[in-house]
């Protein structure tokens, strides 16, 4: 089964599919269609519509609805380092021998993920947290701490789906996918925003050298995807109360 899934994922025209989905998602809909389609999607994925900044009919396209902002105050900002996204914790642990855990039995190279050996060496011995955003999750990305954006690097790649089925079938998936690497405070914290099928574009709201406040919006993308949070050793430490499949919310304290 794993081999069949891998062959299918390798052969389907992922970029073409993502481009077509993007075009469809950007088509403006009349209000009566919005009031029909959005509630169906919301019910299927158990969206918290009461958290949306606007009434559903005010989102002219599915893309606008999907990347909707939240009402002010619905994600209180906690102390310490906060979760940058809403999502599920798929993997976490210590960065050892320059590798991170994808699934049981499969690791991938941090240096390959970042395409930066010096930064990977700086993070050696630190910690990582891989957070998966399902299609029903809020899809804006926020600064996990206050400080400065040291660098922003866009890396080209494929657009494999990032769900569990794909993670089980495709080795080095995050390394192979399109991604953006944001480094904060001279590499003390690094956020890797991983693209996926139907997530052909990652919209950034900050540039290298920008000053950010904890909880500030820094990026957005479409449909399900993943972020990998990397913490340098002896700077920040993940809290003891998190575990595999923990549900994270923007503003939730996840590290000291």
PDB file of C-alpha atoms in Angstrom:
ATOM      1  CA  UNK A   1       0.000   0.000   0.000  1.00  0.00           C
ATOM      2  CA  UNK A   2       2.805   2.409   0.929  1.00  0.00           C
ATOM      3  CA  UNK A   3       4.526   1.821  -2.409  1.00  0.00           C
ATOM      4  CA  UNK A   4       1.295   2.473  -4.330  1.00  0.00           C
ATOM      5  CA  UNK A   5       0.693   5.724  -2.455  1.00  0.00           C
ATOM      6  CA  UNK A   6       4.292   6.801  -3.093  1.00  0.00           C
ATOM      7  CA  UNK A   7       4.019   6.113  -6.829  1.00  0.00           C
ATOM      8  CA  UNK A   8       0.741   8.038  -7.068  1.00  0.00           C
ATOM      9  CA  UNK A   9       2.144  10.999  -5.150  1.00  0.00           C
ATOM     10  CA  UNK A  10       5.284  11.045  -7.278  1.00  0.00           C
ATOM     11  CA  UNK A  11       3.407  10.944 -10.572  1.00  0.00           C
ATOM     12  CA  UNK A  12       0.367  13.209 -10.140  1.00  0.00           C
ATOM     13  CA  UNK A  13       0.891  16.751 -11.537  1.00  0.00           C
ATOM     14  CA  UNK A  14       1.052  18.432  -8.132  1.00  0.00           C
ATOM     15  CA  UNK A  15       1.948  21.928  -9.344  1.00  0.00           C
ATOM     16  CA  UNK A  16      -0.771  21.875 -12.006  1.00  0.00           C
ATOM     17  CA  UNK A  17      -3.396  20.713  -9.521  1.00  0.00           C
ATOM     18  CA  UNK A  18      -2.341  23.396  -7.053  1.00  0.00           C
ATOM     19  CA  UNK A  19      -2.476  26.075  -9.750  1.00  0.00           C
ATOM     20  CA  UNK A  20      -5.977  25.019 -10.815  1.00  0.00           C
ATOM     21  CA  UNK A  21      -7.232  24.933  -7.234  1.00  0.00           C
ATOM     22  CA  UNK A  22      -5.730  28.379  -6.701  1.00  0.00           C
ATOM     23  CA  UNK A  23      -7.531  29.770  -9.745  1.00  0.00           C
ATOM     24  CA  UNK A  24     -10.863  28.294  -8.651  1.00  0.00           C
ATOM     25  CA  UNK A  25     -10.406  29.515  -5.079  1.00  0.00           C
ATOM     26  CA  UNK A  26      -9.840  33.071  -6.365  1.00  0.00           C
ATOM     27  CA  UNK A  27     -13.107  33.216  -8.341  1.00  0.00           C
ATOM     28  CA  UNK A  28     -15.542  35.739  -6.874  1.00  0.00           C
ATOM     29  CA  UNK A  29     -18.835  34.168  -5.803  1.00  0.00           C
ATOM     30  CA  UNK A  30     -22.262  35.795  -5.494  1.00  0.00           C
ATOM     31  CA  UNK A  31     -23.488  36.119  -1.905  1.00  0.00           C
ATOM     32  CA  UNK A  32     -26.101  33.358  -2.193  1.00  0.00           C
ATOM     33  CA  UNK A  33     -23.350  30.884  -3.139  1.00  0.00           C
ATOM     34  CA  UNK A  34     -21.155  32.010  -0.242  1.00  0.00           C
ATOM     35  CA  UNK A  35     -24.003  31.430   2.203  1.00  0.00           C
ATOM     36  CA  UNK A  36     -24.393  27.886   0.853  1.00  0.00           C
ATOM     37  CA  UNK A  37     -20.801  26.735   0.276  1.00  0.00           C
ATOM     38  CA  UNK A  38     -19.016  28.177   3.320  1.00  0.00           C
ATOM     39  CA  UNK A  39     -21.366  26.632   5.953  1.00  0.00           C
ATOM     40  CA  UNK A  40     -21.094  23.213   4.283  1.00  0.00           C
ATOM     41  CA  UNK A  41     -17.286  23.412   4.363  1.00  0.00           C
ATOM     42  CA  UNK A  42     -17.376  24.702   7.938  1.00  0.00           C
ATOM     43  CA  UNK A  43     -19.597  21.858   9.113  1.00  0.00           C
ATOM     44  CA  UNK A  44     -17.508  19.200   7.364  1.00  0.00           C
ATOM     45  CA  UNK A  45     -14.270  20.432   8.953  1.00  0.00           C
ATOM     46  CA  UNK A  46     -15.780  21.612  12.261  1.00  0.00           C
ATOM     47  CA  UNK A  47     -14.717  25.240  11.850  1.00  0.00           C
ATOM     48  CA  UNK A  48     -15.363  27.690  14.678  1.00  0.00           C
ATOM     49  CA  UNK A  49     -17.243  30.242  12.597  1.00  0.00           C
ATOM     50  CA  UNK A  50     -17.930  32.449  15.621  1.00  0.00           C
ATOM     51  CA  UNK A  51     -14.184  33.229  15.660  1.00  0.00           C
ATOM     52  CA  UNK A  52     -14.173  34.675  12.115  1.00  0.00           C
ATOM     53  CA  UNK A  53     -13.518  38.397  11.843  1.00  0.00           C
ATOM     54  CA  UNK A  54     -16.357  38.940   9.348  1.00  0.00           C
ATOM     55  CA  UNK A  55     -19.751  37.534   8.450  1.00  0.00           C
ATOM     56  CA  UNK A  56     -19.404  34.648   5.989  1.00  0.00           C
ATOM     57  CA  UNK A  57     -21.044  36.520   3.128  1.00  0.00           C
ATOM     58  CA  UNK A  58     -18.347  39.207   3.322  1.00  0.00           C
ATOM     59  CA  UNK A  59     -15.663  36.852   1.972  1.00  0.00           C
ATOM     60  CA  UNK A  60     -15.917  37.253  -1.831  1.00  0.00           C
ATOM     61  CA  UNK A  61     -13.796  34.198  -2.698  1.00  0.00           C
ATOM     62  CA  UNK A  62     -13.069  30.845  -1.134  1.00  0.00           C
ATOM     63  CA  UNK A  63      -9.452  31.948  -0.838  1.00  0.00           C
ATOM     64  CA  UNK A  64     -10.507  34.950   1.261  1.00  0.00           C
ATOM     65  CA  UNK A  65     -12.741  32.752   3.414  1.00  0.00           C
ATOM     66  CA  UNK A  66     -10.035  30.166   3.959  1.00  0.00           C
ATOM     67  CA  UNK A  67      -7.378  32.725   4.912  1.00  0.00           C
ATOM     68  CA  UNK A  68      -9.827  34.677   7.102  1.00  0.00           C
ATOM     69  CA  UNK A  69      -8.577  36.607  10.099  1.00  0.00           C
ATOM     70  CA  UNK A  70      -9.852  35.981  13.602  1.00  0.00           C
ATOM     71  CA  UNK A  71     -11.833  38.390  15.713  1.00  0.00           C
ATOM     72  CA  UNK A  72      -9.529  40.432  17.955  1.00  0.00           C
ATOM     73  CA  UNK A  73      -8.993  38.805  21.338  1.00  0.00           C
ATOM     74  CA  UNK A  74     -10.096  35.249  20.524  1.00  0.00           C
ATOM     75  CA  UNK A  75      -6.476  34.041  20.826  1.00  0.00           C
ATOM     76  CA  UNK A  76      -5.044  35.529  24.042  1.00  0.00           C
ATOM     77  CA  UNK A  77      -1.249  35.805  23.959  1.00  0.00           C
ATOM     78  CA  UNK A  78       0.380  33.795  26.733  1.00  0.00           C
ATOM     79  CA  UNK A  79       3.785  34.239  28.388  1.00  0.00           C
ATOM     80  CA  UNK A  80       6.994  32.801  26.963  1.00  0.00           C
ATOM     81  CA  UNK A  81       7.247  31.532  23.395  1.00  0.00           C
ATOM     82  CA  UNK A  82       3.830  30.932  21.817  1.00  0.00           C
ATOM     83  CA  UNK A  83       2.475  28.658  19.139  1.00  0.00           C
ATOM     84  CA  UNK A  84       2.654  30.438  15.781  1.00  0.00           C
ATOM     85  CA  UNK A  85      -0.350  28.534  14.391  1.00  0.00           C
ATOM     86  CA  UNK A  86      -3.455  26.525  15.143  1.00  0.00           C
ATOM     87  CA  UNK A  87      -2.704  22.872  14.511  1.00  0.00           C
ATOM     88  CA  UNK A  88      -1.787  19.416  15.767  1.00  0.00           C
ATOM     89  CA  UNK A  89       1.659  18.528  17.103  1.00  0.00           C
ATOM     90  CA  UNK A  90       2.832  15.698  14.827  1.00  0.00           C
ATOM     91  CA  UNK A  91       6.393  15.365  16.105  1.00  0.00           C
ATOM     92  CA  UNK A  92       8.711  17.017  18.612  1.00  0.00           C
ATOM     93  CA  UNK A  93      11.963  16.376  20.398  1.00  0.00           C
ATOM     94  CA  UNK A  94      15.646  17.164  20.455  1.00  0.00           C
ATOM     95  CA  UNK A  95      17.702  17.908  17.369  1.00  0.00           C
ATOM     96  CA  UNK A  96      20.352  15.178  17.408  1.00  0.00           C
ATOM     97  CA  UNK A  97      23.040  14.398  14.839  1.00  0.00           C
ATOM     98  CA  UNK A  98      21.550  17.051  12.581  1.00  0.00           C
ATOM     99  CA  UNK A  99      18.259  15.246  12.023  1.00  0.00           C
ATOM    100  CA  UNK A 100      14.549  15.564  12.844  1.00  0.00           C
ATOM    101  CA  UNK A 101      11.855  12.899  13.122  1.00  0.00           C
ATOM    102  CA  UNK A 102       9.298  12.600  10.303  1.00  0.00           C
ATOM    103  CA  UNK A 103       7.599   9.320  11.286  1.00  0.00           C
ATOM    104  CA  UNK A 104       8.693   6.219  13.184  1.00  0.00           C
ATOM    105  CA  UNK A 105      11.829   4.945  11.502  1.00  0.00           C
ATOM    106  CA  UNK A 106      12.302   7.953   9.218  1.00  0.00           C
ATOM    107  CA  UNK A 107      14.394  11.012   9.932  1.00  0.00           C
ATOM    108  CA  UNK A 108      15.398  13.874   7.668  1.00  0.00           C
ATOM    109  CA  UNK A 109      18.353  16.238   7.584  1.00  0.00           C
ATOM    110  CA  UNK A 110      18.043  19.645   9.259  1.00  0.00           C
ATOM    111  CA  UNK A 111      20.771  21.027   7.011  1.00  0.00           C
ATOM    112  CA  UNK A 112      18.825  19.887   3.943  1.00  0.00           C
ATOM    113  CA  UNK A 113      15.619  21.371   5.331  1.00  0.00           C
ATOM    114  CA  UNK A 114      17.223  24.770   5.904  1.00  0.00           C
ATOM    115  CA  UNK A 115      19.750  24.663   3.044  1.00  0.00           C
ATOM    116  CA  UNK A 116      22.051  26.355   5.552  1.00  0.00           C
ATOM    117  CA  UNK A 117      24.759  24.299   7.266  1.00  0.00           C
ATOM    118  CA  UNK A 118      25.825  27.088   9.615  1.00  0.00           C
ATOM    119  CA  UNK A 119      22.285  27.608  10.915  1.00  0.00           C
ATOM    120  CA  UNK A 120      21.751  23.862  11.261  1.00  0.00           C
ATOM    121  CA  UNK A 121      24.955  23.634  13.322  1.00  0.00           C
ATOM    122  CA  UNK A 122      23.759  26.504  15.521  1.00  0.00           C
ATOM    123  CA  UNK A 123      20.506  24.625  16.216  1.00  0.00           C
ATOM    124  CA  UNK A 124      22.192  21.283  16.978  1.00  0.00           C
ATOM    125  CA  UNK A 125      21.160  20.061  20.437  1.00  0.00           C
ATOM    126  CA  UNK A 126      18.106  22.303  20.489  1.00  0.00           C
ATOM    127  CA  UNK A 127      14.484  21.261  20.038  1.00  0.00           C
ATOM    128  CA  UNK A 128      11.880  21.111  17.292  1.00  0.00           C
ATOM    129  CA  UNK A 129       8.094  20.943  17.035  1.00  0.00           C
ATOM    130  CA  UNK A 130       6.289  19.947  13.827  1.00  0.00           C
ATOM    131  CA  UNK A 131       2.745  21.333  13.698  1.00  0.00           C
ATOM    132  CA  UNK A 132       0.232  20.165  11.075  1.00  0.00           C
ATOM    133  CA  UNK A 133      -2.546  22.501   9.958  1.00  0.00           C
ATOM    134  CA  UNK A 134      -5.589  20.567   8.763  1.00  0.00           C
ATOM    135  CA  UNK A 135      -7.957  22.102   6.171  1.00  0.00           C
ATOM    136  CA  UNK A 136     -10.320  23.109   8.970  1.00  0.00           C
ATOM    137  CA  UNK A 137      -7.705  25.021  10.962  1.00  0.00           C
ATOM    138  CA  UNK A 138      -7.122  28.765  11.028  1.00  0.00           C
ATOM    139  CA  UNK A 139      -4.381  29.366   8.452  1.00  0.00           C
ATOM    140  CA  UNK A 140      -2.554  32.533   9.367  1.00  0.00           C
ATOM    141  CA  UNK A 141       0.894  32.349  10.939  1.00  0.00           C
ATOM    142  CA  UNK A 142       1.987  34.569  13.833  1.00  0.00           C
ATOM    143  CA  UNK A 143       5.321  35.532  15.365  1.00  0.00           C
ATOM    144  CA  UNK A 144       6.147  33.122  18.219  1.00  0.00           C
ATOM    145  CA  UNK A 145       8.114  35.835  20.052  1.00  0.00           C
ATOM    146  CA  UNK A 146       9.033  39.492  19.894  1.00  0.00           C
ATOM    147  CA  UNK A 147      12.280  40.483  18.229  1.00  0.00           C
ATOM    148  CA  UNK A 148      13.765  40.862  14.775  1.00  0.00           C
ATOM    149  CA  UNK A 149      13.516  38.806  11.603  1.00  0.00           C
ATOM    150  CA  UNK A 150      17.128  37.943  10.819  1.00  0.00           C
ATOM    151  CA  UNK A 151      16.518  36.309   7.451  1.00  0.00           C
ATOM    152  CA  UNK A 152      13.767  35.156   5.098  1.00  0.00           C
ATOM    153  CA  UNK A 153      14.722  32.481   2.570  1.00  0.00           C
ATOM    154  CA  UNK A 154      12.308  30.954   0.021  1.00  0.00           C
ATOM    155  CA  UNK A 155      13.335  27.471  -1.113  1.00  0.00           C
ATOM    156  CA  UNK A 156      11.850  25.850  -4.231  1.00  0.00           C
ATOM    157  CA  UNK A 157      10.490  22.332  -4.199  1.00  0.00           C
ATOM    158  CA  UNK A 158       7.623  19.941  -4.810  1.00  0.00           C
ATOM    159  CA  UNK A 159       4.089  20.183  -3.438  1.00  0.00           C
ATOM    160  CA  UNK A 160       3.453  16.801  -1.843  1.00  0.00           C
ATOM    161  CA  UNK A 161       0.473  16.644   0.529  1.00  0.00           C
ATOM    162  CA  UNK A 162       1.601  16.748   4.159  1.00  0.00           C
ATOM    163  CA  UNK A 163      -1.057  14.534   5.737  1.00  0.00           C
ATOM    164  CA  UNK A 164      -0.198  11.355   7.631  1.00  0.00           C
ATOM    165  CA  UNK A 165      -0.693   9.149   4.584  1.00  0.00           C
ATOM    166  CA  UNK A 166       1.910  11.133   2.667  1.00  0.00           C
ATOM    167  CA  UNK A 167       4.338  11.307   5.600  1.00  0.00           C
ATOM    168  CA  UNK A 168       4.201   7.519   5.809  1.00  0.00           C
ATOM    169  CA  UNK A 169       4.892   7.083   2.101  1.00  0.00           C
ATOM    170  CA  UNK A 170       7.359   9.801   1.039  1.00  0.00           C
ATOM    171  CA  UNK A 171      10.794   9.961   2.676  1.00  0.00           C
ATOM    172  CA  UNK A 172      12.288  13.429   3.280  1.00  0.00           C
ATOM    173  CA  UNK A 173       8.937  15.005   2.431  1.00  0.00           C
ATOM    174  CA  UNK A 174       9.550  18.341   4.163  1.00  0.00           C
ATOM    175  CA  UNK A 175      12.996  18.595   2.580  1.00  0.00           C
ATOM    176  CA  UNK A 176      11.536  18.003  -0.881  1.00  0.00           C
ATOM    177  CA  UNK A 177       8.603  20.431  -0.569  1.00  0.00           C
ATOM    178  CA  UNK A 178       8.573  24.141  -1.300  1.00  0.00           C
ATOM    179  CA  UNK A 179       9.153  26.109   1.911  1.00  0.00           C
ATOM    180  CA  UNK A 180      10.104  29.428   3.463  1.00  0.00           C
ATOM    181  CA  UNK A 181      12.642  29.646   6.303  1.00  0.00           C
ATOM    182  CA  UNK A 182      12.299  32.560   8.731  1.00  0.00           C
ATOM    183  CA  UNK A 183      15.037  33.107  11.292  1.00  0.00           C
ATOM    184  CA  UNK A 184      14.383  35.236  14.379  1.00  0.00           C
ATOM    185  CA  UNK A 185      16.865  36.894  16.729  1.00  0.00           C
ATOM    186  CA  UNK A 186      20.022  35.689  14.960  1.00  0.00           C
ATOM    187  CA  UNK A 187      18.791  32.109  14.685  1.00  0.00           C
ATOM    188  CA  UNK A 188      17.619  31.610  18.267  1.00  0.00           C
ATOM    189  CA  UNK A 189      14.229  30.640  16.841  1.00  0.00           C
ATOM    190  CA  UNK A 190      13.589  29.434  13.281  1.00  0.00           C
ATOM    191  CA  UNK A 191      10.226  28.848  11.635  1.00  0.00           C
ATOM    192  CA  UNK A 192       9.991  26.703   8.493  1.00  0.00           C
ATOM    193  CA  UNK A 193       6.722  27.211   6.620  1.00  0.00           C
ATOM    194  CA  UNK A 194       6.195  24.144   4.444  1.00  0.00           C
ATOM    195  CA  UNK A 195       4.034  24.309   1.323  1.00  0.00           C
ATOM    196  CA  UNK A 196       1.859  21.407   0.209  1.00  0.00           C
ATOM    197  CA  UNK A 197      -0.571  20.269  -2.480  1.00  0.00           C
ATOM    198  CA  UNK A 198      -2.984  23.156  -3.139  1.00  0.00           C
ATOM    199  CA  UNK A 199      -0.680  25.432  -1.140  1.00  0.00           C
ATOM    200  CA  UNK A 200       1.308  26.733  -4.068  1.00  0.00           C
ATOM    201  CA  UNK A 201       1.746  30.212  -2.631  1.00  0.00           C
ATOM    202  CA  UNK A 202       2.881  31.296   0.811  1.00  0.00           C
ATOM    203  CA  UNK A 203       2.090  34.954   1.472  1.00  0.00           C
ATOM    204  CA  UNK A 204       4.601  36.733   3.708  1.00  0.00           C
ATOM    205  CA  UNK A 205       3.866  39.920   5.628  1.00  0.00           C
ATOM    206  CA  UNK A 206       7.424  40.537   6.917  1.00  0.00           C
ATOM    207  CA  UNK A 207      10.890  40.949   5.418  1.00  0.00           C
ATOM    208  CA  UNK A 208      14.401  40.372   6.709  1.00  0.00           C
ATOM    209  CA  UNK A 209      15.315  43.097   9.192  1.00  0.00           C
ATOM    210  CA  UNK A 210      11.718  43.690  10.307  1.00  0.00           C
ATOM    211  CA  UNK A 211      10.876  44.070  13.975  1.00  0.00           C
ATOM    212  CA  UNK A 212       7.947  41.929  15.120  1.00  0.00           C
ATOM    213  CA  UNK A 213       5.791  41.718  18.208  1.00  0.00           C
ATOM    214  CA  UNK A 214       4.771  38.383  19.690  1.00  0.00           C
ATOM    215  CA  UNK A 215       1.465  37.328  18.147  1.00  0.00           C
ATOM    216  CA  UNK A 216       1.832  39.572  15.085  1.00  0.00           C
ATOM    217  CA  UNK A 217       0.670  38.108  11.760  1.00  0.00           C
ATOM    218  CA  UNK A 218       3.684  37.205   9.642  1.00  0.00           C
ATOM    219  CA  UNK A 219       2.355  34.887   6.911  1.00  0.00           C
ATOM    220  CA  UNK A 220      -0.593  32.992   5.472  1.00  0.00           C
ATOM    221  CA  UNK A 221      -1.189  30.008   3.215  1.00  0.00           C
ATOM    222  CA  UNK A 222      -4.038  27.960   1.748  1.00  0.00           C
ATOM    223  CA  UNK A 223      -5.479  24.567   2.723  1.00  0.00           C
ATOM    224  CA  UNK A 224      -3.605  22.120   4.951  1.00  0.00           C
ATOM    225  CA  UNK A 225       0.106  22.454   5.534  1.00  0.00           C
ATOM    226  CA  UNK A 226       2.836  22.317   8.178  1.00  0.00           C
ATOM    227  CA  UNK A 227       5.214  24.524  10.109  1.00  0.00           C
ATOM    228  CA  UNK A 228       8.397  23.295  11.790  1.00  0.00           C
ATOM    229  CA  UNK A 229       9.491  25.356  14.797  1.00  0.00           C
ATOM    230  CA  UNK A 230      13.193  25.112  15.685  1.00  0.00           C
ATOM    231  CA  UNK A 231      14.698  26.288  18.976  1.00  0.00           C
ATOM    232  CA  UNK A 232      18.399  26.847  19.582  1.00  0.00           C
ATOM    233  CA  UNK A 233      19.886  25.057  22.631  1.00  0.00           C
ATOM    234  CA  UNK A 234      20.033  26.876  25.975  1.00  0.00           C
ATOM    235  CA  UNK A 235      17.710  29.621  24.736  1.00  0.00           C
ATOM    236  CA  UNK A 236      14.147  28.251  24.688  1.00  0.00           C
ATOM    237  CA  UNK A 237      12.803  24.920  25.927  1.00  0.00           C
ATOM    238  CA  UNK A 238       9.481  23.279  25.054  1.00  0.00           C
ATOM    239  CA  UNK A 239       7.116  23.055  28.009  1.00  0.00           C
ATOM    240  CA  UNK A 240       6.669  19.714  29.772  1.00  0.00           C
ATOM    241  CA  UNK A 241       2.894  19.567  29.254  1.00  0.00           C
ATOM    242  CA  UNK A 242       2.932  19.021  25.495  1.00  0.00           C
ATOM    243  CA  UNK A 243       2.691  15.568  23.947  1.00  0.00           C
ATOM    244  CA  UNK A 244       2.235  13.850  20.589  1.00  0.00           C
ATOM    245  CA  UNK A 245      -1.014  15.018  18.934  1.00  0.00           C
ATOM    246  CA  UNK A 246      -1.375  17.983  21.319  1.00  0.00           C
ATOM    247  CA  UNK A 247      -3.663  20.627  19.843  1.00  0.00           C
ATOM    248  CA  UNK A 248      -1.976  24.016  19.597  1.00  0.00           C
ATOM    249  CA  UNK A 249      -3.640  27.401  19.236  1.00  0.00           C
ATOM    250  CA  UNK A 250      -2.077  30.716  18.304  1.00  0.00           C
ATOM    251  CA  UNK A 251      -1.045  32.484  21.497  1.00  0.00           C
ATOM    252  CA  UNK A 252      -0.725  29.292  23.572  1.00  0.00           C
ATOM    253  CA  UNK A 253       2.529  29.065  25.537  1.00  0.00           C
ATOM    254  CA  UNK A 254       4.572  26.147  24.185  1.00  0.00           C
ATOM    255  CA  UNK A 255       8.110  27.003  25.330  1.00  0.00           C
ATOM    256  CA  UNK A 256       9.887  28.891  28.079  1.00  0.00           C
TER     257      UNK A 256
END
